[in-house]
Amino acid sequence: MSVGQAVLNLLFPPKCPFCGHVTFNPGICSSCQTILPWTEEAYQVQMLPGGTPCASPLWYEGPVRQGLLRFKFSGASGAAETLGGLIAECAAERFSGEFDTVSWVPVSAKRLRKRGFDQAELLARSACRAWETRPEALLHKTADNPAQSSLAGGAAERRANVLGIYEPVDSTRIAARRILLVDDIVTTGATLCECARTLREAGAAAVLCITAARTRP
Ligand SMILES: [Zn+2]
């Protein structure tokens, strides 16, 4: 650890993104290490409707749910670093050599103004630091639709809520590329499927998805 980093750690002590306790080193605290609900190998990659594979290292429950909710509203950089690291590790394990660029599921311009950051972009940026590259903004969200988590209905309502609301930023950067798409959570997969469909329509050769966590089937 550099002196600069040590001073920063004293001023802004690193916190475990899952329980919020101060840790000596950035990352997951030792008690969370043992209790986190990691996805079993058979559940790490799921096939979303439309044939898009999606990998997730964690189940969205208990401390993972609390940690991701806290991250969504704070955008804490330490949490982004740790969660992005988990995403990078899982993508390397499951999708190694299968993608040549990284992007994310964007929030709307209105949401971005209100919150000040895009949580999926922070995760993508942090995951890319592990590969010494940068994610590319390939999609634009054209409408500020109700949050998927606010809908009472099932999968059909979630699909309808996101239909047609993403647009390619620049199709020349999408054509023939194999894209790894990052988001924080996957539930029914409606959002990721719609993003993947939009990217494929714009000429993407393949779309793979990765999220920090997934809900139980
Ligand atoms: Zn912890």
PDB file of C-alpha atoms and ligand atoms in Angstrom:
ATOM      1  CA  MET A   1       0.000   0.000   0.000  1.00  0.00           C
ATOM      2  CA  SER A   2       1.397   3.440  -0.914  1.00  0.00           C
ATOM      3  CA  VAL A   3       1.733   6.206   1.702  1.00  0.00           C
ATOM      4  CA  GLY A   4      -0.888   8.210  -0.214  1.00  0.00           C
ATOM      5  CA  GLN A   5      -3.301   5.289  -0.107  1.00  0.00           C
ATOM      6  CA  ALA A   6      -2.626   4.744   3.602  1.00  0.00           C
ATOM      7  CA  VAL A   7      -3.441   8.423   4.308  1.00  0.00           C
ATOM      8  CA  LEU A   8      -6.607   8.188   2.214  1.00  0.00           C
ATOM      9  CA  ASN A   9      -7.629   5.061   4.135  1.00  0.00           C
ATOM     10  CA  LEU A  10      -7.251   6.987   7.413  1.00  0.00           C
ATOM     11  CA  LEU A  11      -9.301   9.919   6.136  1.00  0.00           C
ATOM     12  CA  PHE A  12     -11.892   7.821   4.313  1.00  0.00           C
ATOM     13  CA  PRO A  13     -11.682   4.351   5.840  1.00  0.00           C
ATOM     14  CA  PRO A  14     -12.661   1.626   3.344  1.00  0.00           C
ATOM     15  CA  LYS A  15     -15.981  -0.021   4.121  1.00  0.00           C
ATOM     16  CA  CYS A  16     -17.242  -3.461   3.293  1.00  0.00           C
ATOM     17  CA  PRO A  17     -19.868  -2.841   0.563  1.00  0.00           C
ATOM     18  CA  PHE A  18     -22.166  -5.522   2.013  1.00  0.00           C
ATOM     19  CA  CYS A  19     -22.373  -4.792   5.770  1.00  0.00           C
ATOM     20  CA  GLY A  20     -20.929  -1.242   5.783  1.00  0.00           C
ATOM     21  CA  HIS A  21     -18.331  -2.029   8.486  1.00  0.00           C
ATOM     22  CA  VAL A  22     -14.971  -0.301   8.268  1.00  0.00           C
ATOM     23  CA  THR A  23     -12.289  -2.677   6.975  1.00  0.00           C
ATOM     24  CA  PHE A  24      -8.516  -2.440   7.152  1.00  0.00           C
ATOM     25  CA  ASN A  25      -8.096  -3.079   3.435  1.00  0.00           C
ATOM     26  CA  PRO A  26     -10.573  -2.241   0.669  1.00  0.00           C
ATOM     27  CA  GLY A  27     -12.736  -5.202  -0.219  1.00  0.00           C
ATOM     28  CA  ILE A  28     -15.149  -7.622   1.410  1.00  0.00           C
ATOM     29  CA  CYS A  29     -14.843  -7.966   5.214  1.00  0.00           C
ATOM     30  CA  SER A  30     -13.940 -11.385   6.605  1.00  0.00           C
ATOM     31  CA  SER A  31     -17.370 -12.094   8.109  1.00  0.00           C
ATOM     32  CA  CYS A  32     -19.148 -11.277   4.824  1.00  0.00           C
ATOM     33  CA  GLN A  33     -16.619 -13.445   2.937  1.00  0.00           C
ATOM     34  CA  THR A  34     -17.991 -16.459   4.776  1.00  0.00           C
ATOM     35  CA  ILE A  35     -21.720 -15.652   4.676  1.00  0.00           C
ATOM     36  CA  LEU A  36     -22.194 -14.119   1.217  1.00  0.00           C
ATOM     37  CA  PRO A  37     -24.643 -16.103  -0.938  1.00  0.00           C
ATOM     38  CA  TRP A  38     -22.386 -16.960  -3.900  1.00  0.00           C
ATOM     39  CA  THR A  39     -24.224 -18.548  -6.833  1.00  0.00           C
ATOM     40  CA  GLU A  40     -23.513 -22.258  -7.174  1.00  0.00           C
ATOM     41  CA  GLU A  41     -21.710 -23.133 -10.420  1.00  0.00           C
ATOM     42  CA  ALA A  42     -24.866 -24.479 -12.087  1.00  0.00           C
ATOM     43  CA  TYR A  43     -26.664 -21.161 -11.440  1.00  0.00           C
ATOM     44  CA  GLN A  44     -23.833 -18.776 -12.257  1.00  0.00           C
ATOM     45  CA  VAL A  45     -24.853 -18.430 -15.923  1.00  0.00           C
ATOM     46  CA  GLN A  46     -28.513 -18.318 -16.933  1.00  0.00           C
ATOM     47  CA  MET A  47     -29.953 -18.131 -20.427  1.00  0.00           C
ATOM     48  CA  LEU A  48     -32.204 -15.078 -20.682  1.00  0.00           C
ATOM     49  CA  PRO A  49     -35.208 -15.064 -23.043  1.00  0.00           C
ATOM     50  CA  GLY A  50     -33.947 -14.476 -26.583  1.00  0.00           C
ATOM     51  CA  GLY A  51     -30.872 -16.640 -25.983  1.00  0.00           C
ATOM     52  CA  THR A  52     -28.624 -14.143 -24.180  1.00  0.00           C
ATOM     53  CA  PRO A  53     -26.347 -15.683 -21.537  1.00  0.00           C
ATOM     54  CA  CYS A  54     -26.062 -13.769 -18.256  1.00  0.00           C
ATOM     55  CA  ALA A  55     -23.537 -14.490 -15.503  1.00  0.00           C
ATOM     56  CA  SER A  56     -23.912 -13.364 -11.861  1.00  0.00           C
ATOM     57  CA  PRO A  57     -21.534 -14.244  -9.004  1.00  0.00           C
ATOM     58  CA  LEU A  58     -24.053 -13.584  -6.182  1.00  0.00           C
ATOM     59  CA  TRP A  59     -27.671 -14.194  -5.230  1.00  0.00           C
ATOM     60  CA  TYR A  60     -29.640 -11.007  -4.627  1.00  0.00           C
ATOM     61  CA  GLU A  61     -30.558 -11.576  -0.974  1.00  0.00           C
ATOM     62  CA  GLY A  62     -29.506 -10.704   2.590  1.00  0.00           C
ATOM     63  CA  PRO A  63     -26.309  -8.636   2.739  1.00  0.00           C
ATOM     64  CA  VAL A  64     -26.006  -8.571  -1.075  1.00  0.00           C
ATOM     65  CA  ARG A  65     -29.415  -6.941  -1.394  1.00  0.00           C
ATOM     66  CA  GLN A  66     -28.570  -4.408   1.342  1.00  0.00           C
ATOM     67  CA  GLY A  67     -25.161  -3.683  -0.175  1.00  0.00           C
ATOM     68  CA  LEU A  68     -26.476  -3.199  -3.714  1.00  0.00           C
ATOM     69  CA  LEU A  69     -29.332  -0.956  -2.532  1.00  0.00           C
ATOM     70  CA  ARG A  70     -26.841   1.168  -0.565  1.00  0.00           C
ATOM     71  CA  PHE A  71     -24.560   1.336  -3.606  1.00  0.00           C
ATOM     72  CA  LYS A  72     -27.450   2.307  -5.904  1.00  0.00           C
ATOM     73  CA  PHE A  73     -28.208   5.370  -3.790  1.00  0.00           C
ATOM     74  CA  SER A  74     -24.700   6.362  -2.688  1.00  0.00           C
ATOM     75  CA  GLY A  75     -22.496   5.303  -5.626  1.00  0.00           C
ATOM     76  CA  ALA A  76     -19.668   4.840  -3.077  1.00  0.00           C
ATOM     77  CA  SER A  77     -16.445   4.436  -5.033  1.00  0.00           C
ATOM     78  CA  GLY A  78     -15.070   1.782  -2.664  1.00  0.00           C
ATOM     79  CA  ALA A  79     -18.191  -0.324  -3.206  1.00  0.00           C
ATOM     80  CA  ALA A  80     -17.934   0.164  -6.992  1.00  0.00           C
ATOM     81  CA  GLU A  81     -14.339  -1.031  -6.834  1.00  0.00           C
ATOM     82  CA  THR A  82     -15.162  -4.206  -4.890  1.00  0.00           C
ATOM     83  CA  LEU A  83     -18.326  -5.063  -6.839  1.00  0.00           C
ATOM     84  CA  GLY A  84     -16.601  -4.322 -10.164  1.00  0.00           C
ATOM     85  CA  GLY A  85     -13.778  -6.632  -9.116  1.00  0.00           C
ATOM     86  CA  LEU A  86     -16.287  -9.457  -8.513  1.00  0.00           C
ATOM     87  CA  ILE A  87     -17.837  -8.812 -11.937  1.00  0.00           C
ATOM     88  CA  ALA A  88     -14.419  -8.840 -13.635  1.00  0.00           C
ATOM     89  CA  GLU A  89     -13.497 -12.113 -11.947  1.00  0.00           C
ATOM     90  CA  CYS A  90     -16.786 -13.804 -12.884  1.00  0.00           C
ATOM     91  CA  ALA A  91     -16.633 -12.556 -16.505  1.00  0.00           C
ATOM     92  CA  ALA A  92     -13.048 -13.801 -16.843  1.00  0.00           C
ATOM     93  CA  GLU A  93     -14.102 -17.205 -15.510  1.00  0.00           C
ATOM     94  CA  ARG A  94     -17.250 -17.634 -17.595  1.00  0.00           C
ATOM     95  CA  PHE A  95     -16.804 -15.524 -20.753  1.00  0.00           C
ATOM     96  CA  SER A  96     -13.044 -15.406 -21.290  1.00  0.00           C
ATOM     97  CA  GLY A  97     -12.188 -14.664 -24.944  1.00  0.00           C
ATOM     98  CA  GLU A  98     -15.878 -14.263 -25.881  1.00  0.00           C
ATOM     99  CA  PHE A  99     -16.179 -10.446 -25.859  1.00  0.00           C
ATOM    100  CA  ASP A 100     -14.114  -7.610 -27.267  1.00  0.00           C
ATOM    101  CA  THR A 101     -15.774  -4.582 -25.708  1.00  0.00           C
ATOM    102  CA  VAL A 102     -17.619  -3.733 -22.493  1.00  0.00           C
ATOM    103  CA  SER A 103     -20.687  -1.521 -22.058  1.00  0.00           C
ATOM    104  CA  TRP A 104     -23.477  -1.063 -19.502  1.00  0.00           C
ATOM    105  CA  VAL A 105     -27.242  -0.673 -19.140  1.00  0.00           C
ATOM    106  CA  PRO A 106     -27.651   3.127 -18.921  1.00  0.00           C
ATOM    107  CA  VAL A 107     -30.062   5.083 -16.724  1.00  0.00           C
ATOM    108  CA  SER A 108     -32.081   7.925 -18.286  1.00  0.00           C
ATOM    109  CA  ALA A 109     -30.629  11.452 -18.520  1.00  0.00           C
ATOM    110  CA  LYS A 110     -33.222  12.588 -15.972  1.00  0.00           C
ATOM    111  CA  ARG A 111     -32.229   9.883 -13.475  1.00  0.00           C
ATOM    112  CA  LEU A 112     -28.549  10.652 -14.058  1.00  0.00           C
ATOM    113  CA  ARG A 113     -29.103  14.359 -13.299  1.00  0.00           C
ATOM    114  CA  LYS A 114     -31.039  13.541 -10.149  1.00  0.00           C
ATOM    115  CA  ARG A 115     -28.634  10.921  -8.813  1.00  0.00           C
ATOM    116  CA  GLY A 116     -25.372  12.266 -10.200  1.00  0.00           C
ATOM    117  CA  PHE A 117     -24.016   8.870 -11.279  1.00  0.00           C
ATOM    118  CA  ASP A 118     -24.992   5.758 -13.196  1.00  0.00           C
ATOM    119  CA  GLN A 119     -24.425   2.718 -10.987  1.00  0.00           C
ATOM    120  CA  ALA A 120     -24.017   0.243 -13.868  1.00  0.00           C
ATOM    121  CA  GLU A 121     -21.472   2.540 -15.525  1.00  0.00           C
ATOM    122  CA  LEU A 122     -19.473   2.699 -12.266  1.00  0.00           C
ATOM    123  CA  LEU A 123     -19.468  -1.118 -12.120  1.00  0.00           C
ATOM    124  CA  ALA A 124     -18.406  -1.392 -15.769  1.00  0.00           C
ATOM    125  CA  ARG A 125     -15.606   1.168 -15.266  1.00  0.00           C
ATOM    126  CA  SER A 126     -14.341  -0.635 -12.205  1.00  0.00           C
ATOM    127  CA  ALA A 127     -14.486  -4.079 -13.890  1.00  0.00           C
ATOM    128  CA  CYS A 128     -12.583  -2.647 -16.872  1.00  0.00           C
ATOM    129  CA  ARG A 129      -9.790  -1.308 -14.663  1.00  0.00           C
ATOM    130  CA  ALA A 130      -8.935  -4.943 -13.933  1.00  0.00           C
ATOM    131  CA  TRP A 131      -8.405  -5.434 -17.710  1.00  0.00           C
ATOM    132  CA  GLU A 132      -6.718  -2.036 -18.222  1.00  0.00           C
ATOM    133  CA  THR A 133      -9.409  -0.925 -20.615  1.00  0.00           C
ATOM    134  CA  ARG A 134     -12.488   1.321 -20.534  1.00  0.00           C
ATOM    135  CA  PRO A 135     -16.129   0.550 -21.155  1.00  0.00           C
ATOM    136  CA  GLU A 136     -17.884   2.227 -24.076  1.00  0.00           C
ATOM    137  CA  ALA A 137     -21.231   4.040 -23.923  1.00  0.00           C
ATOM    138  CA  LEU A 138     -23.097   2.123 -26.649  1.00  0.00           C
ATOM    139  CA  LEU A 139     -26.708   2.624 -25.552  1.00  0.00           C
ATOM    140  CA  HIS A 140     -28.819   5.610 -24.711  1.00  0.00           C
ATOM    141  CA  LYS A 141     -32.032   5.390 -22.673  1.00  0.00           C
ATOM    142  CA  THR A 142     -34.636   7.530 -24.399  1.00  0.00           C
ATOM    143  CA  ALA A 143     -37.376   7.585 -21.750  1.00  0.00           C
ATOM    144  CA  ASP A 144     -37.542   7.889 -17.986  1.00  0.00           C
ATOM    145  CA  ASN A 145     -39.796   4.861 -17.482  1.00  0.00           C
ATOM    146  CA  PRO A 146     -40.956   3.620 -14.054  1.00  0.00           C
ATOM    147  CA  ALA A 147     -38.289   1.492 -12.312  1.00  0.00           C
ATOM    148  CA  GLN A 148     -38.751  -2.226 -13.016  1.00  0.00           C
ATOM    149  CA  SER A 149     -38.678  -2.850  -9.243  1.00  0.00           C
ATOM    150  CA  SER A 150     -41.724  -0.548  -8.815  1.00  0.00           C
ATOM    151  CA  LEU A 151     -43.971  -2.700 -11.053  1.00  0.00           C
ATOM    152  CA  ALA A 152     -46.437  -5.003  -9.364  1.00  0.00           C
ATOM    153  CA  GLY A 153     -47.098  -7.215 -12.400  1.00  0.00           C
ATOM    154  CA  GLY A 154     -45.041 -10.064 -13.800  1.00  0.00           C
ATOM    155  CA  ALA A 155     -42.604 -10.612 -16.648  1.00  0.00           C
ATOM    156  CA  ALA A 156     -44.979  -9.317 -19.358  1.00  0.00           C
ATOM    157  CA  GLU A 157     -45.409  -5.975 -17.598  1.00  0.00           C
ATOM    158  CA  ARG A 158     -41.637  -5.670 -17.177  1.00  0.00           C
ATOM    159  CA  ARG A 159     -41.076  -6.416 -20.887  1.00  0.00           C
ATOM    160  CA  ALA A 160     -43.664  -3.820 -21.927  1.00  0.00           C
ATOM    161  CA  ASN A 161     -42.126  -1.236 -19.593  1.00  0.00           C
ATOM    162  CA  VAL A 162     -38.724  -1.354 -21.356  1.00  0.00           C
ATOM    163  CA  LEU A 163     -39.802  -2.067 -24.944  1.00  0.00           C
ATOM    164  CA  GLY A 164     -38.154   0.330 -27.406  1.00  0.00           C
ATOM    165  CA  ILE A 165     -36.648   2.656 -24.794  1.00  0.00           C
ATOM    166  CA  TYR A 166     -32.962   2.033 -25.639  1.00  0.00           C
ATOM    167  CA  GLU A 167     -31.219   3.374 -28.726  1.00  0.00           C
ATOM    168  CA  PRO A 168     -27.747   2.718 -30.093  1.00  0.00           C
ATOM    169  CA  VAL A 169     -25.446   5.696 -29.490  1.00  0.00           C
ATOM    170  CA  ASP A 170     -23.403   5.027 -32.630  1.00  0.00           C
ATOM    171  CA  SER A 171     -24.057   1.880 -34.699  1.00  0.00           C
ATOM    172  CA  THR A 172     -20.574   1.954 -36.268  1.00  0.00           C
ATOM    173  CA  ARG A 173     -19.135   1.176 -32.810  1.00  0.00           C
ATOM    174  CA  ILE A 174     -21.570  -1.726 -32.327  1.00  0.00           C
ATOM    175  CA  ALA A 175     -21.442  -3.469 -35.706  1.00  0.00           C
ATOM    176  CA  ALA A 176     -19.629  -6.828 -35.648  1.00  0.00           C
ATOM    177  CA  ARG A 177     -18.515  -6.326 -32.008  1.00  0.00           C
ATOM    178  CA  ARG A 178     -18.934  -8.928 -29.261  1.00  0.00           C
ATOM    179  CA  ILE A 179     -20.278  -6.920 -26.340  1.00  0.00           C
ATOM    180  CA  LEU A 180     -20.219  -7.647 -22.597  1.00  0.00           C
ATOM    181  CA  LEU A 181     -23.110  -5.716 -21.051  1.00  0.00           C
ATOM    182  CA  VAL A 182     -22.886  -4.846 -17.320  1.00  0.00           C
ATOM    183  CA  ASP A 183     -25.746  -4.168 -14.901  1.00  0.00           C
ATOM    184  CA  ASP A 184     -26.115  -4.366 -11.114  1.00  0.00           C
ATOM    185  CA  ILE A 185     -28.986  -6.874 -10.768  1.00  0.00           C
ATOM    186  CA  VAL A 186     -30.926  -9.253 -13.021  1.00  0.00           C
ATOM    187  CA  THR A 187     -34.488 -10.209 -12.061  1.00  0.00           C
ATOM    188  CA  THR A 188     -36.623 -11.352 -15.012  1.00  0.00           C
ATOM    189  CA  GLY A 189     -33.960 -10.168 -17.479  1.00  0.00           C
ATOM    190  CA  ALA A 190     -36.420  -7.917 -19.359  1.00  0.00           C
ATOM    191  CA  THR A 191     -34.076  -4.894 -19.311  1.00  0.00           C
ATOM    192  CA  LEU A 192     -30.967  -6.835 -20.354  1.00  0.00           C
ATOM    193  CA  CYS A 193     -32.933  -8.644 -23.090  1.00  0.00           C
ATOM    194  CA  GLU A 194     -34.186  -5.360 -24.499  1.00  0.00           C
ATOM    195  CA  CYS A 195     -30.660  -3.888 -24.461  1.00  0.00           C
ATOM    196  CA  ALA A 196     -29.269  -7.049 -26.095  1.00  0.00           C
ATOM    197  CA  ARG A 197     -32.000  -6.950 -28.766  1.00  0.00           C
ATOM    198  CA  THR A 198     -31.213  -3.279 -29.492  1.00  0.00           C
ATOM    199  CA  LEU A 199     -27.482  -4.022 -29.776  1.00  0.00           C
ATOM    200  CA  ARG A 200     -28.048  -7.045 -32.035  1.00  0.00           C
ATOM    201  CA  GLU A 201     -30.393  -5.014 -34.226  1.00  0.00           C
ATOM    202  CA  ALA A 202     -27.603  -2.433 -34.549  1.00  0.00           C
ATOM    203  CA  GLY A 203     -25.311  -5.209 -35.819  1.00  0.00           C
ATOM    204  CA  ALA A 204     -23.582  -6.578 -32.702  1.00  0.00           C
ATOM    205  CA  ALA A 205     -22.042 -10.001 -33.401  1.00  0.00           C
ATOM    206  CA  ALA A 206     -22.817 -11.233 -29.868  1.00  0.00           C
ATOM    207  CA  VAL A 207     -24.106  -9.895 -26.565  1.00  0.00           C
ATOM    208  CA  LEU A 208     -23.196 -11.404 -23.194  1.00  0.00           C
ATOM    209  CA  CYS A 209     -24.508 -10.023 -19.918  1.00  0.00           C
ATOM    210  CA  ILE A 210     -23.045  -9.853 -16.451  1.00  0.00           C
ATOM    211  CA  THR A 211     -24.568  -8.547 -13.210  1.00  0.00           C
ATOM    212  CA  ALA A 212     -23.269  -8.455  -9.639  1.00  0.00           C
ATOM    213  CA  ALA A 213     -26.311 -10.407  -8.469  1.00  0.00           C
ATOM    214  CA  ARG A 214     -29.371 -12.338  -9.646  1.00  0.00           C
ATOM    215  CA  THR A 215     -32.693 -13.097  -7.940  1.00  0.00           C
ATOM    216  CA  ARG A 216     -33.621 -16.694  -7.103  1.00  0.00           C
ATOM    217  CA  PRO A 217     -35.660 -18.429  -9.814  1.00  0.00           C
TER     218      PRO A 217
HETATM  219 ZN    ZN B   1     -19.020  -7.104   5.484  1.00  0.00          ZN
END
